[in-house]
């Protein structure tokens, strides 16, 4: 078609509804009336014309409505009383709404209107969680953790106890894009995955996409976890915190200028090291005393925001977190630390009622360092990845049937891979190694949310991404489409397709996600990873035993290409030729997820089940192949995953929570046999050699665990006497692993020995047998936390 | 430590762990053959065993009834089983440099094992000098003597791909050569790692192995240290230069890596597999031209 005719056709197509009836635009920002926090995903609905929309990530909404017609606009959001306004539009109108907290809804999560929005929306394969739910559910050692709770949703298995990785729909642990206020967080974990880096008191919203990725997201294949920090109460000074057995936290927020600017500061720190230091000090000088190692972590979230007039808003936020492990004695000085630093500067600008923009500059730094000094010798190993990103997004309400989103981003990456320095103090011995890279990643996207008919909504878009590094340039087109067909008011069908490209990769030869894993760029040899994912499913709202429940059922199929693995026996440590150890192949994953939610009444919660199968193979590289290119299951190929989550309001004072999870055991690569070499010339080690068959053929025992908690509200009598009393507190008792299930962290084969004698009568240790043993991490773990807010 | 960072992380995790025996279903083990075969300019020998289930702690059964032979073009050399040394051997086979040899092993129930190698040329040494480099008194009864060995190679002859240097006294402490990129060193601390370009001399632990890439360096110096007691002293030293292949370096360094792997962290790394050049079996067929030079100690 001739370009001019094409443009004319598109203009007519998009304008046709505008010509049919005069319309004006209602726009504004929806906030929490008490704190001034913008509300993400708040629903705006006009029943008379069956038109609706939701607020974007910045609390902004824009909707085209008929002119000169009395309309009732309903605003709703989880946990808030619905708000209604009667309007008659005679021109574009700005209407900001401050939502009031529902008196009867304050303690109960109600999702009725958001269910309607889910039934209407083209979004699928997405999970969200509120901080209220997180605080009701059991927590490890009293630390509520939003990232741990989201893993209770179907399709999001974790790597297991003591590990940090997320393996979403068959994807690897590096295939998750985790952003905090739009800055990438490369390692979102403290203490090897026991806790995440997200302080629940500072988080406003968390959304996890497992598929159907909107075009504004790119750079990872398998999931997007978008975490938004609170902005700070711009009405009054307030705070919250908690004292636990291993850590404490405090959040302070308030206006800088009421209704115009505010701040929030939220920090956490463990204090186990303060106790161990005192113990070590007391034991100084004791013979054969071995000092207890030091460990602590801290994180700090800070944010300030300024309303620069009616159309502009500026936000500045930062995250600083670190884990520090140390061990010192007279001869040994060992340190191991890792952590993230992120900062974000964001400017929102409203050009007009139909056009809103967000421009962000972010900085992100993740690094770890291991150092050791012994007498006369020192050693230091560190790796880091550092990003600077500039992006801009536009949100345009084209007409009542079309909402456009478009934008661009550019990220500069700096990689330091395995920088090693070792040597003697006198300089006689020295060794160094490591590599440094940099690269630039680009993204350009456009999408349209199109209401094709009252029943059919389609979101179609395209993302163009690229990466350049040292003269090598890659690019990829990423089509994205999602559709929603509303069969009835309580049943809808959905489908989506998304192609993703990934240009940075996690180097890990372990089956776990550890802080020492290293990020590596695409290079001439290492091509970008690619995925294509199709998902279909449906949602239904219905009554079960007289109670309203929401059912979601999805099926997905994902193809993975240019996957990276390692040649058997790969040497990753201080290897300047790391790429030679890589092999490249492909894979696929498919499965189904079903979830049943109940959000009304005293008992709320959900049951989720996931079935999935994952295969990877066809791996070849510079040094050879893996299993002659045959396909195999990765360690995280868990066939079944079940989670049962319940929250029960016993009465005004007591609330209980419980979670039970079950998962098929991870796969393990254990030796199937053993053999003996005769003395190998030049060798001075045992001649017994384990022989391994195909990768990952042993399945560990199933993983299951029950966690319980009880929340006891304090000071209720005082509150009744003085309803304006601001201080609220509770005691939370948590028990993790309530029936003391010893889940396998890993299994190994251990040789048993007995004393015997050799031919000359000398005492030696003789092997008598081999036993399979499992190592497990979590015993039953109780915890007590005092929480407060004012 | 093979992987310091992983060792550290897992040690921390394992502080909190507990261990207990467990029984879980595993597929039955299918026995295979494991081979250690060597061939040099004096003949060939093959040591053959059967694999066992990993939970079976018996001695690996020797295999004495296989048909073992080496082929070179149309020439066939059978290796009969010698019960005295429990190996298949032949001293009739004198391999020639540059020629290809196939090891064939057949046994009922195990299929045919095969490995193909090319006989490398010998290392041509023009001159070796030894001088005392350093001496340290360890205690009243023992001393540590360090000797500097200087090897000058003859450029006129074709060099093998790689050659390995060992002495009858054991370990080396450092190597200095005129082309640092041509050494592969495998040590306990850094198995299978190329030395940094600015590192010369290259420091090694005792019992490290090092292979030199042939044809690149005509002059090598290395320091070896020996501990002697009051009544001990070596009047002669044997220096062995074994021309070999990169495959053998990978085999030897995978053995070192597998030996070094700590049981506690092996689970999370993909297991360290011993490099093999045997089709349909385990093990290694090594071919080398060995030159041993005896020198008087100064």
XYZ file of C-alpha atoms in Angstrom, chain A residues 47-651:
605
model
C -21.096 2.131 33.843
C -23.329 4.240 31.593
C -20.937 3.960 28.692
C -19.175 0.781 29.852
C -15.856 2.594 29.685
C -13.025 2.064 32.066
C -9.335 2.449 32.617
C -6.751 2.082 35.348
C -4.094 4.377 36.704
C -0.617 3.853 35.317
C 2.529 3.245 37.385
C 2.520 6.917 38.377
C -1.083 7.086 39.518
C -2.215 8.929 36.401
C -5.376 8.070 34.490
C -6.970 9.467 31.368
C -10.311 8.440 29.878
C -12.364 9.771 26.963
C -16.062 10.223 27.777
C -19.065 11.596 25.920
C -19.586 15.320 26.212
C -22.629 16.960 27.748
C -23.953 13.765 29.306
C -24.400 13.210 33.065
C -22.130 10.380 34.090
C -21.256 8.645 37.331
C -17.557 7.875 37.558
C -16.576 5.167 40.023
C -13.052 5.029 41.448
C -11.967 1.881 43.274
C -8.841 0.318 44.713
C -8.074 -2.638 46.980
C -8.594 -1.863 50.628
C -10.242 1.513 49.989
C -13.797 2.666 49.979
C -15.105 3.235 46.509
C -15.396 6.857 45.504
C -17.953 8.198 43.068
C -18.259 11.494 41.261
C -21.056 12.836 39.152
C -19.736 14.741 36.180
C -20.919 16.295 32.944
C -18.047 17.072 30.620
C -18.206 20.277 28.646
C -14.441 20.429 28.180
C -11.409 18.380 29.144
C -11.440 18.109 32.914
C -8.854 17.355 35.521
C -10.096 15.394 38.513
C -7.680 14.225 41.201
C -9.089 11.764 43.717
C -7.906 11.036 47.232
C -9.282 7.629 48.211
C -10.456 7.057 51.752
C -9.527 3.872 53.570
C -12.610 1.627 53.966
C -13.571 1.403 57.621
C -14.960 -2.103 57.352
C -12.488 -2.973 54.661
C -9.337 -1.865 56.411
C -8.533 -5.295 57.790
C -9.895 -7.347 54.938
C -8.567 -7.417 51.434
C -11.425 -6.947 49.032
C -10.815 -7.417 45.436
C -14.278 -7.322 43.837
C -13.679 -4.340 41.569
C -10.152 -5.364 40.725
C -11.520 -8.776 39.688
C -13.723 -6.958 37.189
C -10.646 -5.126 35.961
C -8.771 -8.431 35.609
C -11.672 -9.841 33.601
C -11.555 -6.796 31.300
C -7.807 -6.306 31.020
C -5.556 -7.746 28.339
C -2.948 -8.336 31.022
C -2.370 -11.993 31.724
C 0.348 -14.043 33.390
C 0.776 -11.326 35.970
C 0.781 -11.588 39.742
C 0.515 -8.840 42.285
C 0.616 -8.717 46.043
C -0.216 -6.071 48.594
C 1.946 -5.228 51.571
C -1.083 -5.864 53.801
C -1.188 -9.496 52.646
C 2.549 -9.828 53.095
C 2.354 -8.652 56.698
C -0.390 -11.156 57.494
C 1.536 -14.190 56.239
C 4.274 -16.138 58.076
C 7.770 -14.743 57.750
C 11.232 -16.198 58.246
C 12.633 -15.070 61.593
C 10.010 -12.354 61.775
C 11.099 -10.512 58.612
C 8.120 -10.005 56.292
C 9.287 -10.444 52.733
C 7.312 -9.391 49.694
C 9.517 -11.327 47.276
C 9.137 -14.549 49.265
C 5.363 -14.172 49.357
C 5.079 -13.625 45.589
C 6.789 -16.980 45.164
C 3.699 -18.554 46.688
C 1.842 -17.718 43.490
C 1.683 -20.379 40.768
C 4.379 -20.453 38.132
C 7.006 -18.837 40.377
C 8.976 -21.556 42.132
C 12.021 -20.479 44.044
C 15.394 -22.160 43.978
C 14.727 -23.646 47.370
C 15.886 -22.970 50.895
C 19.118 -21.067 51.178
C 19.164 -20.021 47.544
C 18.154 -16.880 45.770
C 17.104 -17.818 42.288
C 13.703 -17.515 40.685
C 12.908 -19.994 37.928
C 9.808 -18.685 36.225
C 8.141 -20.860 33.599
C 11.266 -22.834 32.879
C 13.533 -19.835 32.716
C 16.948 -19.635 34.312
C 17.817 -17.567 37.337
C 19.319 -14.776 35.212
C 16.213 -14.381 33.101
C 14.298 -12.222 35.582
C 14.289 -8.440 35.266
C 14.003 -7.019 38.763
C 13.593 -3.272 38.999
C 13.228 -1.051 42.036
C 11.833 2.343 41.075
C 12.995 1.512 37.537
C 16.618 0.778 38.503
C 17.784 -2.790 37.976
C 18.567 -4.834 41.065
C 20.965 -7.598 40.072
C 20.916 -9.585 43.291
C 17.735 -9.049 45.286
C 18.791 -11.172 48.239
C 20.372 -11.006 51.636
C 21.898 -13.967 53.420
C 21.925 -16.263 50.368
C 18.216 -15.979 49.795
C 16.863 -16.173 53.328
C 15.644 -12.575 52.880
C 15.109 -10.312 49.926
C 16.455 -6.763 49.646
C 12.939 -5.299 49.619
C 11.878 -3.799 52.910
C 8.114 -4.322 53.002
C 7.579 -1.093 54.956
C 9.064 0.911 52.070
C 7.354 -0.891 49.188
C 4.160 0.408 47.675
C 3.563 -2.128 44.926
C 5.026 -5.268 43.414
C 3.978 -6.756 40.104
C 5.424 -9.887 38.549
C 4.942 -10.709 34.869
C 5.433 -14.336 33.885
C 4.416 -13.843 30.264
C 2.468 -11.489 28.010
C 5.178 -8.912 28.649
C 4.164 -5.338 27.833
C 6.535 -3.796 25.266
C 7.950 -1.258 27.722
C 9.817 -4.134 29.365
C 12.766 -5.869 27.802
C 16.160 -7.349 28.424
C 15.203 -10.591 30.182
C 13.452 -13.685 28.901
C 11.317 -15.078 31.689
C 9.912 -12.545 34.101
C 9.672 -8.921 35.082
C 9.398 -7.965 38.748
C 8.520 -4.319 39.023
C 8.808 -2.942 42.557
C 7.705 0.575 43.356
C 8.744 2.353 46.514
C 6.382 4.525 48.494
C 6.746 8.251 47.943
C 6.304 9.302 51.527
C 3.293 10.642 53.338
C 2.788 14.206 52.172
C 0.019 14.908 54.710
C 1.585 14.154 58.059
C 4.675 12.746 59.689
C 4.386 9.006 60.321
C 6.467 5.956 60.843
C 6.534 2.204 61.228
C 8.990 -0.391 62.360
C 9.660 -3.648 64.037
C 11.980 -5.275 66.550
C 12.790 -8.901 65.816
C 15.127 -11.544 67.110
C 17.753 -11.048 64.429
C 16.952 -7.698 62.878
C 15.050 -4.484 63.328
C 13.639 -1.949 60.936
C 12.406 1.624 61.035
C 10.603 3.731 58.445
C 10.007 7.449 58.785
C 8.061 9.525 56.293
C 6.410 12.882 56.166
C 5.830 16.095 54.265
C 8.591 18.508 53.452
C 5.869 20.882 52.328
C 2.358 19.592 52.924
C 0.659 18.233 49.795
C 3.633 19.348 47.708
C 6.679 17.394 48.715
C 7.533 14.533 51.007
C 10.269 12.161 52.041
C 10.609 8.572 53.195
C 13.581 6.870 54.801
C 13.432 3.172 55.582
C 16.232 1.094 57.034
C 16.903 -2.371 58.358
C 19.851 -4.056 60.007
C 20.588 -7.377 61.571
C 22.418 -7.346 64.882
C 23.629 -10.886 65.338
C 27.187 -9.614 64.830
C 26.903 -7.235 67.791
C 26.263 -10.232 70.011
C 29.027 -12.376 68.529
C 31.536 -9.557 68.866
C 30.829 -9.329 72.565
C 31.207 -13.084 72.901
C 34.510 -12.996 71.015
C 35.747 -10.133 73.156
C 34.901 -12.023 76.321
C 36.766 -15.086 75.044
C 39.892 -13.237 73.995
C 42.926 -14.917 75.410
C 41.139 -18.199 76.070
C 43.241 -21.116 74.919
C 42.112 -22.773 71.667
C 39.376 -20.191 71.323
C 37.987 -19.943 67.788
C 36.221 -16.596 67.266
C 32.689 -16.759 65.946
C 32.439 -15.354 62.410
C 30.819 -11.946 61.968
C 27.786 -11.508 59.771
C 25.324 -8.702 59.249
C 23.286 -7.087 56.517
C 21.670 -3.717 56.210
C 19.586 -1.895 53.676
C 18.415 1.656 53.363
C 15.721 3.059 51.075
C 15.406 6.814 50.672
C 13.079 8.895 48.554
C 12.003 12.476 48.222
C 9.506 13.934 45.798
C 8.467 17.419 44.759
C 5.326 18.583 43.028
C 6.627 21.316 40.734
C 3.270 22.759 39.751
C 0.159 21.129 38.357
C 1.905 19.322 35.550
C 5.281 18.290 36.882
C 6.476 16.004 39.577
C 10.063 15.126 40.459
C 11.152 12.024 42.393
C 14.598 11.105 43.706
C 15.165 7.724 45.305
C 18.024 5.522 46.350
C 18.694 2.057 47.698
C 21.837 0.997 49.547
C 22.254 -2.527 50.827
C 25.123 -4.748 51.825
C 25.866 -8.155 53.333
C 29.102 -8.432 55.228
C 30.730 -11.617 56.448
C 34.054 -11.634 58.266
C 36.307 -13.957 60.158
C 39.434 -12.785 61.957
C 42.012 -14.211 64.259
C 45.716 -13.646 64.843
C 46.768 -15.093 61.522
C 43.687 -14.883 59.367
C 41.697 -11.884 58.200
C 38.871 -12.943 55.898
C 36.130 -10.775 54.455
C 33.247 -11.452 52.090
C 30.754 -8.756 51.174
C 28.220 -8.154 48.446
C 25.504 -5.628 47.797
C 23.503 -3.354 45.547
C 23.323 0.400 45.187
C 20.599 1.940 43.039
C 19.433 5.488 42.514
C 16.635 6.961 40.450
C 15.764 10.464 39.313
C 12.339 10.604 37.704
C 10.358 13.432 36.186
C 6.643 13.115 35.379
C 5.156 15.675 33.067
C 1.579 16.024 31.898
C 1.549 17.731 28.514
C -2.229 17.805 28.314
C -5.118 15.666 29.579
C -4.300 12.999 27.004
C -0.530 12.892 27.109
C 1.619 12.019 30.075
C 5.340 11.379 30.130
C 7.869 9.859 32.462
C 11.599 10.428 32.076
C 13.994 8.559 34.296
C 17.726 8.383 34.882
C 18.871 5.438 36.973
C 22.139 4.143 38.333
C 22.684 0.572 39.479
C 25.722 -1.146 40.920
C 26.092 -4.720 42.137
C 29.390 -6.060 43.342
C 30.911 -8.680 45.560
C 34.358 -8.989 47.033
C 36.180 -11.806 48.774
C 39.445 -10.962 50.461
C 41.816 -12.761 52.695
C 45.060 -11.926 54.413
C 47.152 -14.544 56.081
C 50.666 -14.093 57.282
C 52.713 -12.871 54.345
C 50.046 -13.438 51.682
C 46.922 -11.627 50.527
C 44.176 -12.411 48.086
C 41.239 -10.440 46.709
C 38.590 -11.432 44.187
C 35.824 -9.134 43.068
C 33.258 -8.789 40.338
C 30.751 -6.091 39.570
C 28.204 -4.837 37.116
C 27.318 -1.178 36.915
C 24.581 0.450 34.812
C 23.572 3.973 33.918
C 20.211 4.163 32.199
C 18.162 6.895 30.581
C 14.591 6.188 29.533
C 11.479 8.037 28.596
C 7.919 6.750 28.332
C 4.812 8.362 26.917
C 1.283 7.429 27.791
C -1.264 8.799 25.347
C -5.003 8.473 25.459
C -5.610 8.578 21.721
C -9.365 8.141 21.925
C -11.902 6.083 23.846
C -10.822 2.930 22.068
C -7.060 3.367 21.904
C -4.374 4.098 24.417
C -0.845 4.378 23.092
C 2.347 3.779 24.987
C 5.728 4.453 23.461
C 9.190 5.236 24.588
C 12.900 4.633 24.386
C 15.746 3.682 26.651
C 19.504 3.396 26.576
C 21.666 1.677 29.184
C 25.430 1.780 29.554
C 26.747 -1.402 31.241
C 30.151 -1.814 32.798
C 31.279 -5.333 33.726
C 34.195 -6.439 35.860
C 34.484 -10.210 35.695
C 36.578 -12.163 38.176
C 39.176 -9.530 38.992
C 41.764 -11.365 41.010
C 44.834 -10.096 42.793
C 46.937 -12.422 44.868
C 50.458 -12.234 46.082
C 52.990 -12.282 48.836
C 53.773 -9.194 50.856
C 57.356 -9.187 49.659
C 56.253 -9.178 46.027
C 57.999 -12.458 45.210
C 54.711 -14.059 44.291
C 52.048 -12.192 42.432
C 49.147 -13.197 40.279
C 46.389 -11.192 38.705
C 43.565 -11.824 36.322
C 40.114 -10.771 35.296
C 38.340 -9.080 32.473
C 36.537 -5.810 32.006
C 33.887 -5.099 29.425
C 31.396 -2.455 28.632
C 28.356 -2.412 26.408
C 25.349 -0.312 25.521
C 21.808 -1.661 25.424
C 19.017 0.085 23.525
C 15.257 -0.176 23.469
C 12.476 1.447 21.464
C 8.849 0.435 21.748
C 5.295 1.262 20.856
C 2.045 -0.383 21.866
C -1.646 0.210 21.564
C -4.341 -0.922 23.934
C -7.265 -1.252 21.579
C -10.849 -1.903 22.541
C -11.948 -3.652 19.387
C -15.438 -4.258 20.744
C -17.191 -4.211 24.110
C -16.023 -7.807 24.561
C -12.677 -7.858 22.823
C -9.590 -5.933 23.881
C -6.223 -6.293 22.216
C -2.853 -4.945 23.238
C -0.412 -5.064 20.347
C 3.061 -3.718 20.299
C 6.582 -3.949 19.045
C 9.876 -3.495 20.789
C 13.147 -2.981 18.977
C 16.115 -3.788 21.168
C 19.847 -3.743 20.551
C 23.216 -4.180 22.173
C 26.696 -3.069 21.207
C 29.980 -4.196 22.698
C 33.462 -3.693 21.361
C 32.511 -3.492 17.711
C 29.840 -6.180 17.884
C 26.255 -5.071 17.419
C 23.102 -7.121 17.951
C 19.508 -6.124 17.512
C 16.153 -7.828 17.650
C 12.532 -7.152 16.889
C 10.226 -8.253 19.677
C 6.557 -8.449 18.743
C 4.145 -8.510 21.681
C 0.433 -9.156 21.554
C -2.183 -9.935 24.162
C -5.934 -10.277 23.799
C -8.830 -10.561 26.167
C -12.313 -11.775 25.188
C -14.957 -11.206 27.819
C -17.399 -14.067 27.328
C -19.687 -12.966 30.160
C -19.387 -10.491 33.010
C -17.733 -13.177 35.075
C -15.714 -15.165 32.541
C -13.035 -14.119 30.123
C -10.560 -15.840 27.817
C -7.055 -14.542 27.190
C -4.075 -15.238 25.001
C -0.664 -13.694 24.511
C 2.557 -13.973 22.577
C 5.853 -12.319 23.415
C 9.349 -12.473 22.008
C 12.172 -11.351 24.307
C 15.895 -10.783 23.808
C 18.461 -10.863 26.589
C 21.886 -9.280 26.225
C 23.447 -9.796 29.658
C 23.887 -13.238 31.155
C 24.624 -14.734 34.539
C 27.700 -16.935 34.739
C 27.116 -19.661 37.265
C 28.368 -23.194 37.200
C 26.371 -24.050 40.234
C 22.820 -25.216 40.209
C 22.015 -22.441 42.671
C 21.918 -18.690 42.587
C 24.706 -17.332 44.766
C 26.067 -13.840 45.400
C 29.280 -14.848 43.648
C 27.550 -15.398 40.324
C 28.919 -13.047 37.690
C 27.154 -11.040 34.965
C 28.603 -11.261 31.467
C 27.752 -9.281 28.318
C 26.929 -10.502 24.848
C 30.083 -10.554 22.742
C 31.171 -11.775 19.353
C 31.022 -15.357 20.581
C 28.199 -15.010 23.110
C 25.023 -14.175 21.243
C 21.898 -12.758 22.898
C 19.436 -15.239 24.353
C 15.978 -15.313 22.748
C 12.619 -16.587 23.923
C 9.206 -16.941 22.336
C 6.328 -17.565 24.696
C 2.686 -18.298 23.946
C 0.129 -18.379 26.732
C -3.614 -19.030 26.725
C -5.982 -19.044 29.612
C -9.082 -17.837 31.270
C -10.408 -16.220 34.405
C -13.731 -16.717 36.091
C -15.507 -15.160 39.041
C -18.116 -17.402 40.637
C -19.580 -18.629 43.894
C -18.238 -21.736 45.530
C -20.118 -22.965 48.596
C -21.756 -19.565 48.764
C -18.468 -17.644 48.685
C -17.141 -15.593 45.832
C -13.913 -17.010 44.399
C -11.723 -16.055 41.459
C -10.250 -18.777 39.284
C -7.342 -18.257 36.917
C -6.094 -21.005 34.625
C -3.269 -20.595 32.120
C -1.179 -22.774 29.834
C 2.115 -21.722 28.362
C 4.686 -22.923 25.867
C 8.084 -21.288 25.710
C 10.900 -21.782 23.226
C 14.389 -20.733 24.270
C 17.274 -20.127 21.905
C 20.977 -19.232 22.301
C 20.960 -20.567 25.843
C 24.256 -20.641 27.679
C 25.642 -23.458 29.748
C 29.116 -24.733 30.555
C 31.245 -27.500 29.249
C 31.653 -30.316 31.765
C 34.490 -29.496 34.133
C 34.428 -25.797 33.185
C 36.873 -23.617 35.052
C 35.165 -20.333 35.921
C 37.441 -19.147 38.644
C 39.939 -16.450 37.611
C 39.736 -17.596 34.023
C 40.588 -14.879 31.529
C 39.316 -17.045 28.666
C 35.900 -17.610 30.204
C 34.035 -17.719 26.907
C 35.934 -20.832 25.926
C 34.092 -22.663 28.714
C 30.650 -21.757 27.370
C 28.397 -23.965 25.283
C 25.361 -22.689 23.428
C 22.090 -24.470 22.833
C 18.360 -24.191 23.107
C 15.445 -25.434 25.132
C 11.746 -25.471 25.714
C 9.321 -25.369 28.603
C 5.613 -25.919 28.867
C 3.072 -26.225 31.577
C -0.124 -25.161 33.184
C -1.051 -23.094 36.218
C -4.278 -22.887 38.134
C -5.136 -20.644 41.030
C -8.263 -20.221 43.121
C -8.512 -17.078 45.234
C -10.894 -16.077 47.979
C -10.634 -12.454 49.039
C -13.781 -11.791 51.034
C -14.794 -12.775 54.514
C -12.728 -13.610 57.565
C -10.905 -16.414 55.780
C -9.009 -15.340 52.683
C -6.186 -16.766 50.650
C -5.474 -18.852 47.628
C -4.542 -22.299 46.358
C -2.158 -22.563 43.453
C -0.893 -25.501 41.416
C 1.721 -25.542 38.683
C 2.692 -28.351 36.344
C 5.743 -27.758 34.188
C 8.343 -29.557 32.143
C 11.656 -28.078 31.016
C 14.306 -29.394 28.654
C 17.601 -27.912 27.440
C 20.052 -29.324 24.942
C 21.865 -29.073 21.649
C 24.787 -27.524 23.545
C 28.008 -27.056 21.605
C 30.904 -24.716 22.218
C 34.594 -24.012 21.560
C 35.727 -26.887 23.778
C 33.143 -29.456 22.798
C 29.606 -30.480 23.565
C 27.417 -31.500 26.452
C 25.970 -35.012 26.217
C 26.592 -35.082 22.461
C 23.956 -32.393 22.086
C 21.166 -34.492 23.607
C 18.423 -32.820 25.617
C 18.360 -33.006 29.385
C 16.399 -31.557 32.271
C 17.971 -28.683 34.225
C 18.171 -28.946 38.022
C 15.159 -26.713 38.505
C 12.824 -28.879 36.420
C 10.222 -29.337 39.115
C 7.241 -31.226 37.802
C 4.673 -30.161 40.403
C 4.347 -27.145 42.636
C 1.513 -26.538 45.095
C 0.940 -23.638 47.460
C -1.901 -23.220 49.906
C -2.117 -19.828 51.578
C -4.618 -18.810 54.213
C -5.236 -15.703 56.296
C -7.875 -15.808 59.009
C -9.234 -12.966 61.076
C -10.111 -14.681 64.356
C -11.368 -11.494 65.950
